[in-house]
Tab-separated table of C-alpha atoms in Angstrom:
chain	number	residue	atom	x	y	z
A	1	UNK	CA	87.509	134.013	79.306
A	2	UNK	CA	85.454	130.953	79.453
A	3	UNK	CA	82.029	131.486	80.286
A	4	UNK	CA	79.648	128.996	82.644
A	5	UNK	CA	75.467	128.604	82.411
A	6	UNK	CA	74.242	127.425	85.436
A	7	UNK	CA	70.879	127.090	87.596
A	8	UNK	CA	71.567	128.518	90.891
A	9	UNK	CA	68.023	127.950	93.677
A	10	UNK	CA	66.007	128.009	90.446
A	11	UNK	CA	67.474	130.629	88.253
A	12	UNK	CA	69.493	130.945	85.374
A	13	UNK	CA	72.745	132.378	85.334
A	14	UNK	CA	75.963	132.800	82.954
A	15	UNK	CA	78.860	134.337	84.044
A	16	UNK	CA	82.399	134.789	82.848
A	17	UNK	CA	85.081	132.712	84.932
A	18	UNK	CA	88.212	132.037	85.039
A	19	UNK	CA	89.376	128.046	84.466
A	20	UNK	CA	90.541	128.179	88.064
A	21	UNK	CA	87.595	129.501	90.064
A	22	UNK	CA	85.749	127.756	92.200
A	23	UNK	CA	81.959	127.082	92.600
A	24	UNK	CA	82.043	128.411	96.149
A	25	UNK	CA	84.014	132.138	94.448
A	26	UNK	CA	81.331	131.727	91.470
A	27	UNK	CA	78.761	132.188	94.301
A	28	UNK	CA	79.699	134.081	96.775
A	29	UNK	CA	81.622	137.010	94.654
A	30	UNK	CA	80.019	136.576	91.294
A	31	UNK	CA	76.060	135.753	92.562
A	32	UNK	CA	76.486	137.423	95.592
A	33	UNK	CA	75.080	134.183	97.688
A	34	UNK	CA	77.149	134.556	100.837
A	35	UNK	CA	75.110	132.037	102.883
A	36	UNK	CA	77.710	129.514	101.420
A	37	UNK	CA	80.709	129.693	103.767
A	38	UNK	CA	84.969	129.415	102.544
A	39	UNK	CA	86.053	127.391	106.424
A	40	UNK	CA	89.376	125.922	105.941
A	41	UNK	CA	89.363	125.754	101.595
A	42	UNK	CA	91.024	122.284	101.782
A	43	UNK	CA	87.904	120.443	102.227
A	44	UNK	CA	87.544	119.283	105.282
A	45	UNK	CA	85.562	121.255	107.201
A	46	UNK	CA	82.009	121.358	104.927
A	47	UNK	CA	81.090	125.095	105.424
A	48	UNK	CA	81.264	125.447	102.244
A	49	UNK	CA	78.614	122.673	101.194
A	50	UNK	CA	76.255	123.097	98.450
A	51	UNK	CA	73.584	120.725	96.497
A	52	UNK	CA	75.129	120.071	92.690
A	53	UNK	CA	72.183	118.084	91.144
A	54	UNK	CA	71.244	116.849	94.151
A	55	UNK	CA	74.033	115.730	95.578
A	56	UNK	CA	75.888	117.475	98.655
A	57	UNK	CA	79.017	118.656	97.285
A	58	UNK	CA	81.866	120.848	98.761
A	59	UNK	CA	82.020	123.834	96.570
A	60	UNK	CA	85.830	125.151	97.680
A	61	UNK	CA	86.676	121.904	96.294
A	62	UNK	CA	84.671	121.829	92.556
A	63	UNK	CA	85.311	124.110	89.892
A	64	UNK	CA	83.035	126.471	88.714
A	65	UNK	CA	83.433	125.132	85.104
A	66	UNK	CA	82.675	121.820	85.862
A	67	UNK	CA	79.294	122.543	87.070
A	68	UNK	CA	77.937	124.523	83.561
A	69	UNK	CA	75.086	123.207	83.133
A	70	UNK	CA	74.080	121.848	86.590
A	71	UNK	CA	71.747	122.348	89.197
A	72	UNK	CA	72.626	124.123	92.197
A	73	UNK	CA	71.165	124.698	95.411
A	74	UNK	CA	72.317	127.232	98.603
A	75	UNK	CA	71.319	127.719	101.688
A	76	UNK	CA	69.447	130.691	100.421
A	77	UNK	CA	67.200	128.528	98.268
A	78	UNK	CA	65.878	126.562	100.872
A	79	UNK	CA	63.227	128.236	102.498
A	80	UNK	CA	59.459	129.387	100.441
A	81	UNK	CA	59.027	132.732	98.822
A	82	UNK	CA	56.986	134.096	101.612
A	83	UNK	CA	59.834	133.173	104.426
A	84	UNK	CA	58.568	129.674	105.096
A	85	UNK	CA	61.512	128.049	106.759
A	86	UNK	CA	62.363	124.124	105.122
A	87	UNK	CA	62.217	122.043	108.057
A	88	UNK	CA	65.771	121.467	108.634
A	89	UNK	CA	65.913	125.129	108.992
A	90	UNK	CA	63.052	125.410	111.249
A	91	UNK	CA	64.489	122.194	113.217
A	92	UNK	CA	68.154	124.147	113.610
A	93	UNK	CA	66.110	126.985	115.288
A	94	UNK	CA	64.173	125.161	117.521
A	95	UNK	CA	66.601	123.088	118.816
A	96	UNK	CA	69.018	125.642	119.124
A	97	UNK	CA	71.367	123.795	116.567
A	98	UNK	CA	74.625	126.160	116.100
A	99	UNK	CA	76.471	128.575	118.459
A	100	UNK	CA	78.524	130.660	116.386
A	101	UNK	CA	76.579	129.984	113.132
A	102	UNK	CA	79.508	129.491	110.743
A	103	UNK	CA	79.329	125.800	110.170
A	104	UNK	CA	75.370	126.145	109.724
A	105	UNK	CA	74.751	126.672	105.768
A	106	UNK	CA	76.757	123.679	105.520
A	107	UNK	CA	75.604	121.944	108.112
A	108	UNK	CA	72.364	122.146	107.294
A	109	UNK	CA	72.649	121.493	103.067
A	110	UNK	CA	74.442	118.225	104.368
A	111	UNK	CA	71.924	117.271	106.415
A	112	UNK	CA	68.798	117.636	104.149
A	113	UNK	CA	70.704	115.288	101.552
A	114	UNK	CA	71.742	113.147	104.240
A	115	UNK	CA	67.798	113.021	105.554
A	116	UNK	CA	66.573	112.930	101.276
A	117	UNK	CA	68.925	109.796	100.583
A	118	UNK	CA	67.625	107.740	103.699
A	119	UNK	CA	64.150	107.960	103.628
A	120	UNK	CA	64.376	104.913	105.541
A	121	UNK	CA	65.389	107.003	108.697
A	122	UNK	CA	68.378	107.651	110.290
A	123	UNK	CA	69.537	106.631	114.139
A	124	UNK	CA	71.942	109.384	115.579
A	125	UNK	CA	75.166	107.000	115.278
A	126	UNK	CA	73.531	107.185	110.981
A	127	UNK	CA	73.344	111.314	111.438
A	128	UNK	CA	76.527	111.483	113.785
A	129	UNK	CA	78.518	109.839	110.212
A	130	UNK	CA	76.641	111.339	108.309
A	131	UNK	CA	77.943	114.485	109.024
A	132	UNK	CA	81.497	113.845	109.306
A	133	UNK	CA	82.104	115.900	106.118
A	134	UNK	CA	80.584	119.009	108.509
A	135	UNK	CA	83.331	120.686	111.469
A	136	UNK	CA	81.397	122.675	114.096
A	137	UNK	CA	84.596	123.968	116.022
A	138	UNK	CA	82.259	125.632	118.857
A	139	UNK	CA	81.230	121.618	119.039
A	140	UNK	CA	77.883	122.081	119.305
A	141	UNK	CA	77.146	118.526	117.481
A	142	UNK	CA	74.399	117.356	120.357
A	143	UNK	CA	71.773	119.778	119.179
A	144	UNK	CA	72.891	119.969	115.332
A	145	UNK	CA	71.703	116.071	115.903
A	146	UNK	CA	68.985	116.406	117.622
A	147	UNK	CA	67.427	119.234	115.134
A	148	UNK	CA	68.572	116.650	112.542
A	149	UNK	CA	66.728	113.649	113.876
A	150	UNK	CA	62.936	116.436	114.411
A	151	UNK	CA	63.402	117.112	111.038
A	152	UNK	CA	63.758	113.747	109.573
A	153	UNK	CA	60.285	113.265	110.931
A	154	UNK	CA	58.920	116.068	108.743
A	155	UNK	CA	60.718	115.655	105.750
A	156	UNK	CA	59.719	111.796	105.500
A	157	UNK	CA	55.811	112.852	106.452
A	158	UNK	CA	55.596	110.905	109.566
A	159	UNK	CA	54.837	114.433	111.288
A	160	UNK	CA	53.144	118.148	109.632
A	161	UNK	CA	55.531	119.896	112.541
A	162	UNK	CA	59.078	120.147	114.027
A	163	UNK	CA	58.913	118.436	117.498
A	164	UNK	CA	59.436	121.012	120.006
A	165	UNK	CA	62.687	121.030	122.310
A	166	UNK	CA	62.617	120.303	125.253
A	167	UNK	CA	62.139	122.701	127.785
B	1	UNK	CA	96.082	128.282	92.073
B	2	UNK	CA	97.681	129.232	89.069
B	3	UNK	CA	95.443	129.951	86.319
B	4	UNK	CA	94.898	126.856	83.746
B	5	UNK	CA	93.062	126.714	80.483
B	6	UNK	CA	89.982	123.882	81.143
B	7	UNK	CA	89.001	121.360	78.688
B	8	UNK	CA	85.749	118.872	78.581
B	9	UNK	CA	86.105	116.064	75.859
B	10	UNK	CA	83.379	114.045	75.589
B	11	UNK	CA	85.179	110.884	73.893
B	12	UNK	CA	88.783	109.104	75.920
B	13	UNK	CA	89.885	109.611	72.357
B	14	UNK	CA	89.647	113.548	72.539
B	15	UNK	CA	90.991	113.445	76.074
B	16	UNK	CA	93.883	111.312	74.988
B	17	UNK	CA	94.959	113.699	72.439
B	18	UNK	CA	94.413	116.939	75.256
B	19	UNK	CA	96.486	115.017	77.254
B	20	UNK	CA	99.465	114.604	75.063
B	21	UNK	CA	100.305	117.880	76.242
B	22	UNK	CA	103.264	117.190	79.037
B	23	UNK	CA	101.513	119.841	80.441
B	24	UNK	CA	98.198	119.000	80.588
B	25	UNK	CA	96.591	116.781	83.614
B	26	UNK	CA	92.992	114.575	84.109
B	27	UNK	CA	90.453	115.815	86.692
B	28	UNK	CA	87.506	113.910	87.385
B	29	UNK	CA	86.130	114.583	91.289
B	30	UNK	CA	89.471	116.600	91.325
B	31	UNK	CA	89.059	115.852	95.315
B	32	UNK	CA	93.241	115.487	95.506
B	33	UNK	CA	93.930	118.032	92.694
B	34	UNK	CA	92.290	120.919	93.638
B	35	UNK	CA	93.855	120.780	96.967
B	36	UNK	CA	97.263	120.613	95.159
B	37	UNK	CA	96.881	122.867	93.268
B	38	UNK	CA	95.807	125.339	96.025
B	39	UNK	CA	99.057	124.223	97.386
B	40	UNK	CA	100.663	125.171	94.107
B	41	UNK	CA	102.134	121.762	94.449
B	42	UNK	CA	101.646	121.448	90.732
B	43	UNK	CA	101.235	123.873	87.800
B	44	UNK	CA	99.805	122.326	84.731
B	45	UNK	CA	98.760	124.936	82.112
B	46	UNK	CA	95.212	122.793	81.271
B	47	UNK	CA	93.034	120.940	83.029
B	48	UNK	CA	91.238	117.707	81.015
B	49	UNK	CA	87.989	117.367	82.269
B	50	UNK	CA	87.168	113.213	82.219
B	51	UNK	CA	83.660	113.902	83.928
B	52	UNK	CA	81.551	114.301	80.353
B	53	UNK	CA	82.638	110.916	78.526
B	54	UNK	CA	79.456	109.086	78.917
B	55	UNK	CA	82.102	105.452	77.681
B	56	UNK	CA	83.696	105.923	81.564
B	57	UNK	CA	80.568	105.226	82.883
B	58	UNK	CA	78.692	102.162	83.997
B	59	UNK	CA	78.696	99.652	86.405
B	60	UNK	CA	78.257	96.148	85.007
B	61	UNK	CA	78.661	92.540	85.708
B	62	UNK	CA	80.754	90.565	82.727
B	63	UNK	CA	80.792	86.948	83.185
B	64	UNK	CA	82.270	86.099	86.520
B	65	UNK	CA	83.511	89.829	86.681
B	66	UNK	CA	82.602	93.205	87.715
B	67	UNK	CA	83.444	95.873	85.592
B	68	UNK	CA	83.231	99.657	87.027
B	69	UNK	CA	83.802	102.687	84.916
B	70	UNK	CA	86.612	105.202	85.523
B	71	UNK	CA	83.991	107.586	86.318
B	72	UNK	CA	82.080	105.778	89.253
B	73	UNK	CA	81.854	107.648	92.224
B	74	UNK	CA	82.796	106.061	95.819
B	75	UNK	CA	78.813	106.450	96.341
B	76	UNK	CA	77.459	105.000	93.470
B	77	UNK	CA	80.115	102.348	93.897
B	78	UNK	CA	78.420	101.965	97.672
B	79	UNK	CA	75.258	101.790	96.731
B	80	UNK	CA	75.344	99.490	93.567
B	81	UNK	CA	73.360	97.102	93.712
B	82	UNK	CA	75.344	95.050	91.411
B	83	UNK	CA	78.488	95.503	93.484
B	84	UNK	CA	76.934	94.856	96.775
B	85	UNK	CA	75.374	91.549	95.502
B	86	UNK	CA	78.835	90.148	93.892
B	87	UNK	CA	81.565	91.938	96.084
B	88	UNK	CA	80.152	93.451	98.991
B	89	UNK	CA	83.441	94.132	100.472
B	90	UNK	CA	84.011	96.352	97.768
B	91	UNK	CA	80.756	98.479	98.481
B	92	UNK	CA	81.793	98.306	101.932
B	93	UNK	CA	84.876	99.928	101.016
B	94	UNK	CA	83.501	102.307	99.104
B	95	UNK	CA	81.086	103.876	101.810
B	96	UNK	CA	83.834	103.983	104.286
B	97	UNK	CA	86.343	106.263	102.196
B	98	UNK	CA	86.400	110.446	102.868
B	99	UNK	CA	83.644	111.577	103.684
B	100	UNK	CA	79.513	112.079	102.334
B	101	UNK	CA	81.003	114.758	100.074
B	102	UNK	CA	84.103	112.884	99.349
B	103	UNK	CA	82.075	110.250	98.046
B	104	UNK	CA	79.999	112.035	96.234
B	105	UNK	CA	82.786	113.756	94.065
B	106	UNK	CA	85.562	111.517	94.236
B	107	UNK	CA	86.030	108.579	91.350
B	108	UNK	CA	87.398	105.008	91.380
B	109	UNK	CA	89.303	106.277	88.263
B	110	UNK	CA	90.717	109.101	90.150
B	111	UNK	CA	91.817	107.803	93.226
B	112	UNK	CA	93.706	104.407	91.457
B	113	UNK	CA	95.104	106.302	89.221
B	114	UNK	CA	96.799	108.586	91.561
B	115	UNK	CA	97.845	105.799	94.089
B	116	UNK	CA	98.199	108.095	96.702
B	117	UNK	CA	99.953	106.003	99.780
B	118	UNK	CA	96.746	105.984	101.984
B	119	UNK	CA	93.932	105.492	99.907
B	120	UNK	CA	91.767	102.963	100.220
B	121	UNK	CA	90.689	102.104	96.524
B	122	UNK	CA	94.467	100.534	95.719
B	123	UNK	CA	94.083	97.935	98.604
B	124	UNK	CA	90.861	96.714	96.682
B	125	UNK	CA	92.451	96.573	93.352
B	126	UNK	CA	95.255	93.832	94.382
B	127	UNK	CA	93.463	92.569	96.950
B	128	UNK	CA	91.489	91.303	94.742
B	129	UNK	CA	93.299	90.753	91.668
B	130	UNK	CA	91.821	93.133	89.448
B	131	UNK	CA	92.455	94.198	86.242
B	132	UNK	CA	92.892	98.031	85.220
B	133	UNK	CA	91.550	98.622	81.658
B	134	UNK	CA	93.340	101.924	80.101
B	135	UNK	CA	92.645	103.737	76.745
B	136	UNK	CA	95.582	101.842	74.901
B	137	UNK	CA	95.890	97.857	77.293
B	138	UNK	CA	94.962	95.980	80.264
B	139	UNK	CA	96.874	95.701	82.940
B	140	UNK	CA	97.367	93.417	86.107
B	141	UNK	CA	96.917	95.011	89.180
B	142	UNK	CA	100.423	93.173	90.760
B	143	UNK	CA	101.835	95.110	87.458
B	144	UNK	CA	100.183	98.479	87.855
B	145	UNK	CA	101.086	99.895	91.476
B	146	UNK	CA	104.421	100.977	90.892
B	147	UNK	CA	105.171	103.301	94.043
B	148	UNK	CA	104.075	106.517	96.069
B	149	UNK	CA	101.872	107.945	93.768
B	150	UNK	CA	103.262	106.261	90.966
B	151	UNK	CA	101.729	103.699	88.558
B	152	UNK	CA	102.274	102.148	85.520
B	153	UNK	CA	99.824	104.895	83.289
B	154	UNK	CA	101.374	106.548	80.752
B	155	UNK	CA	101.564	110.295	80.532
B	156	UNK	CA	99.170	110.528	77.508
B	157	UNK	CA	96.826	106.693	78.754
B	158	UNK	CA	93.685	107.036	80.885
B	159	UNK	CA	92.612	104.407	83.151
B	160	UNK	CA	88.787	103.755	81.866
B	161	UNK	CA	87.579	100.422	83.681
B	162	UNK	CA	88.461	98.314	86.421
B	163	UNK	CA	87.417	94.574	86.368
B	164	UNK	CA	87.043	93.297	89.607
B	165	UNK	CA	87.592	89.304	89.706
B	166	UNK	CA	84.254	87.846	92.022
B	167	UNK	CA	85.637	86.191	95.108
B	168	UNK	CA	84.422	83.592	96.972
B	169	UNK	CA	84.990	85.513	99.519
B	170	UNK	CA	86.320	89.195	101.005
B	171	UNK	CA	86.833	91.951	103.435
B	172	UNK	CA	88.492	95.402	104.420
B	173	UNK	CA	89.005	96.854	108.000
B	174	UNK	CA	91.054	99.921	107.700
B	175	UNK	CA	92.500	102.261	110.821
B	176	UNK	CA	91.682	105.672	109.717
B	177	UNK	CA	93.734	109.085	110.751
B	178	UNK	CA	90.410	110.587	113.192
B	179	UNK	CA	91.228	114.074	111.204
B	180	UNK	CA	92.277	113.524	107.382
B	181	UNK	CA	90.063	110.216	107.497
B	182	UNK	CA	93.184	108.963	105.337
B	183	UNK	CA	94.299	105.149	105.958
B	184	UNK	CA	96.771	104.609	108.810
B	185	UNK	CA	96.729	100.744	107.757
B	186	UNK	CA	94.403	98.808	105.937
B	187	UNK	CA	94.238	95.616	104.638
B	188	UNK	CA	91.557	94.093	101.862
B	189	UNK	CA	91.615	90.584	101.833
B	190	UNK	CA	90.290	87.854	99.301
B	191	UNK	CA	90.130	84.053	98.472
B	192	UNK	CA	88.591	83.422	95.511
B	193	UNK	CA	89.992	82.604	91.236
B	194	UNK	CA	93.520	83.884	92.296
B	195	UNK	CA	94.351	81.986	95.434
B	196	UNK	CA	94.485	84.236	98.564
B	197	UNK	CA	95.352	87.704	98.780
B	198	UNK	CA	96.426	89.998	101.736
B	199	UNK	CA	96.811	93.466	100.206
B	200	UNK	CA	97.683	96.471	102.745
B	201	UNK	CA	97.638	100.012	102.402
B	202	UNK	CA	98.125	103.104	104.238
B	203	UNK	CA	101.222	101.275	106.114
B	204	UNK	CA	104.000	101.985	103.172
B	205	UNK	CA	104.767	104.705	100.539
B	206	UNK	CA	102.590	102.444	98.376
B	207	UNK	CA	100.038	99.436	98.788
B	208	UNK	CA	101.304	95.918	98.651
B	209	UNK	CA	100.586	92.176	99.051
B	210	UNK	CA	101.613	90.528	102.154
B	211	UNK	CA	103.620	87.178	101.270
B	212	UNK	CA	103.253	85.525	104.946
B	213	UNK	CA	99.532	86.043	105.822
B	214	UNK	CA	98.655	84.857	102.166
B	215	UNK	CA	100.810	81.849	102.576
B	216	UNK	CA	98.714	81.594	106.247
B	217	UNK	CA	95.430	81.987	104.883
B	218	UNK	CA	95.617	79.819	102.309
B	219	UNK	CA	96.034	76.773	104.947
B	220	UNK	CA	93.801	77.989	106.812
B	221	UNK	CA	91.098	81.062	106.464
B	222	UNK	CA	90.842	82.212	109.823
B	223	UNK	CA	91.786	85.240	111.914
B	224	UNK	CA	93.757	83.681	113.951
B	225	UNK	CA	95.953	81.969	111.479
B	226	UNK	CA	97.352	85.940	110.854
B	227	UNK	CA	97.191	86.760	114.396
B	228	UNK	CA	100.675	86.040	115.144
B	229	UNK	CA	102.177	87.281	111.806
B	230	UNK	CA	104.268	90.714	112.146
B	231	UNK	CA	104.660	92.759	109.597
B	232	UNK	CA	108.181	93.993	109.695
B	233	UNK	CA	108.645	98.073	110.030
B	234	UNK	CA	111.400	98.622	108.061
B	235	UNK	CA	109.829	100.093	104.887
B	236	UNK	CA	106.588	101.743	106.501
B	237	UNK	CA	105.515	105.284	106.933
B	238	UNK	CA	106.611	106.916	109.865
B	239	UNK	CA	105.328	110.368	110.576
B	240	UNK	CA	103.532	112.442	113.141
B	241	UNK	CA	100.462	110.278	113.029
B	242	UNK	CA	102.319	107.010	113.979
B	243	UNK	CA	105.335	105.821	113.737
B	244	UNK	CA	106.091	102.615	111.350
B	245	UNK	CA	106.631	100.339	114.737
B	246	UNK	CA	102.640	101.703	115.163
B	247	UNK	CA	101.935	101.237	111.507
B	248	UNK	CA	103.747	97.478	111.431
B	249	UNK	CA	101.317	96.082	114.580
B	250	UNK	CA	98.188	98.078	112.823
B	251	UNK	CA	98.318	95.827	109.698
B	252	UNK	CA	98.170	92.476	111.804
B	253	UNK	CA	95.418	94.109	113.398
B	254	UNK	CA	93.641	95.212	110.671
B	255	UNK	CA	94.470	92.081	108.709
B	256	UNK	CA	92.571	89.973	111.737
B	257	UNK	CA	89.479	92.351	111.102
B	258	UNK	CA	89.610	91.874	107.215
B	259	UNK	CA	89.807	87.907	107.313
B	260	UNK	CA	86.555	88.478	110.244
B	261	UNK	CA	84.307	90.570	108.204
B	262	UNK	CA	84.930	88.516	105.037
B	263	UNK	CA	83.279	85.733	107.207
């Protein structure tokens, strides 16, 4: 069987694959990452949403073989060694941004590529299509936007902490 | 999906010979093959991997043209600078197909050569007169769209450049399904080295010009000069999303919007 090399949150990896299995089945069976969520498989609904050299890709829908020798990034690579949330992760907490929590890995690997390729800034109506890539089916989108739009504010240096919600 | 042996040339020469193989198919994104072949819609014993030949790449201006690679992706199409300077309908375009993800996978070599009945790429390509480059001719784009997912590629010929003719001037406005984000109707239109041109997609099982509002246009480049031009049903898609009565008053529609945002 064909075998893939691949840098998953920093680390090296090779594993054996088949020609038909999928980035998302590389990482969750193979790597054992199971932050990175299988929602419908037909991409649509962006659980499933990883960063492949930087760029927010849907892993159900990429092939593990085509990304040997890439980059990769999961929601399990996002926050510091010693716990340190990333922003957008500290911003989903604080603003209470999910419900059931499915949707979340993928919400919030969308959303740090959406914030990373606008450094401009982005109004809600920007983040609102930016996301529509990402399902939430407990429709929780108010506060996924309004986490989005605190953590813009971080990412871009304008402020050292996450707004606080209000009360 | 059924298991398939996966192959990454890195010249169209190598892929070319992979794909002699009846067989065989072309990936790139692979945004509308994977999903087939989850559907096991398809069953081709090897995939040919486009994405590592470096001579797909590129997005260039030749003389009064633009030439994109087979291998540009919808964002790098949108965010060209090249493009958006020359044709920024076309970048336009680009931003508004799928979704972030979508656009970040999915190719302009991909979704032409597929010609899938609602995509938006197609309306582009005659709407504005391009010309599709493969690995063995060129070819017009009034020659190349041949039908619902059906062009005028070869089994063993890639499609490796498009060269986009620079209007004068251009737009899209498309109607998109709220769910699949798929075309309901769309219509690209253009004025510029080859006369007017009214192309519409999404409407029919494949894109194509529209004789009357070209004819309109060309007297007079206004919306309202296609505002009372309807675009008869008969051959459109009807389906659970609309029916072709639906489809038929969505291209005058969208047709008005084009000829607005081309200015």
């Amino acid at each position: 069987m064909p075998h893939v090399t691949l840098t998953v949150n920093g680390k090296s990896h090779t594993a054996e694959v088949e020609g038909r299995t999928l980035l998302v089945e590389l990482l969750r069976e193979t790597l054992r990452l199971t932050g990175t969520h299988i929602g419908c498989d037909t991409s649509q609904c962006g659980a499933c949403v990883v960063h492949v050299n930087g760029d927010s890709v849907k892993s159900c829908t990429t092939l593990a073989l085509a990304a040997d020798g890439a980059s990769v990034t999961t929601i399990e690579g996002l926050a510091a060694a010693d716990g340190t949330l990333h922003p957008m992760q500290e911003a989903f907490r604080e603003y209470h941004a999910l419900q059931c929590g499915f949707c979340t890995p993928g919400m919030v690997m969308s959303a740090i590529d959406l914030v990373q390729k606008n450094p401009q800034g982005l109004s809600e109506q920007e983040i609102r299509e930016g996301l529509e890539g990402n399902l939430c089916r407990c429709t929780g989108y108010h506060n996924i936007v309004k986490a989005i739009a605190a953590a813009q504010d971080v990412m871009h240096g304008k402020r050292s902490e996450i707004a606080r919600a209000a009360e | 999906m059924y298991d398939f042996a996966y192959h990454k040339p890195s010249t169209v020469a190598d892929a070319v010979k992979l794909l002699a193989d009846p067989d065989a198919k072309a990936i790139s994104g692979g945004h509308t093959l994977l999903p087939a072949l989850k559907h096991r819609l398809n069953k081709p014993t090897a995939l040919v991997d486009l994405s590592g030949i470096a001579e797909l790449r590129g997005i260039r201006r030749e003389g009064n043209a633009v030439v994109i690679g087979a291998l540009a992706k919808h964002a790098e199409v949108a965010a060209s600078a090249e493009v958006a300077a020359a044709i920024p309908a076309l970048a336009f375009m680009a931003d508004h197909i799928g979704d972030v993800q979508v656009r970040n996978r999915g190719t302009i070599g991909g979704s032409v050569s597929n010609n899938d009945p609602a995509a938006d790429y197609p309306a582009a390509v005659l709407g504005l007169g391009a010309t599709i480059r493969t690995s063995k001719r060129e070819i017009a784009a009034d020659d190349f769209f041949l039908g619902m997912f059906t062009t005028a590629l070869e089994p063993d010929e890639i499609l490796t450049a498009i060269s986009f003719p620079i209007p004068e001037k251009a737009g899209y406005a498309k109607m998109r399904n709220p769910a699949s984000r798929y075309v309901m109707a769309g219509a690209f239109v253009s004025k510029g080295p080859q006369g007017v041109r009214v192309a519409i997609t999404g409407a029919g099982p494949c894109v194509f010009r529209q004789a009357d509002m070209e004819a309109a246009l060309a007297a007079n480049w206004s919306a309202d000069a296609v505002a009372g031009i309807k675009q008869a049903p008969d051959d459109l898609n009807s389906d659970i999303h609309g029916s072709a009565e639906y489809r038929a008053h969505l291209v005058t529609v969208m047709a008005k919007r084009a000829v607005a945002n081309a200015g």
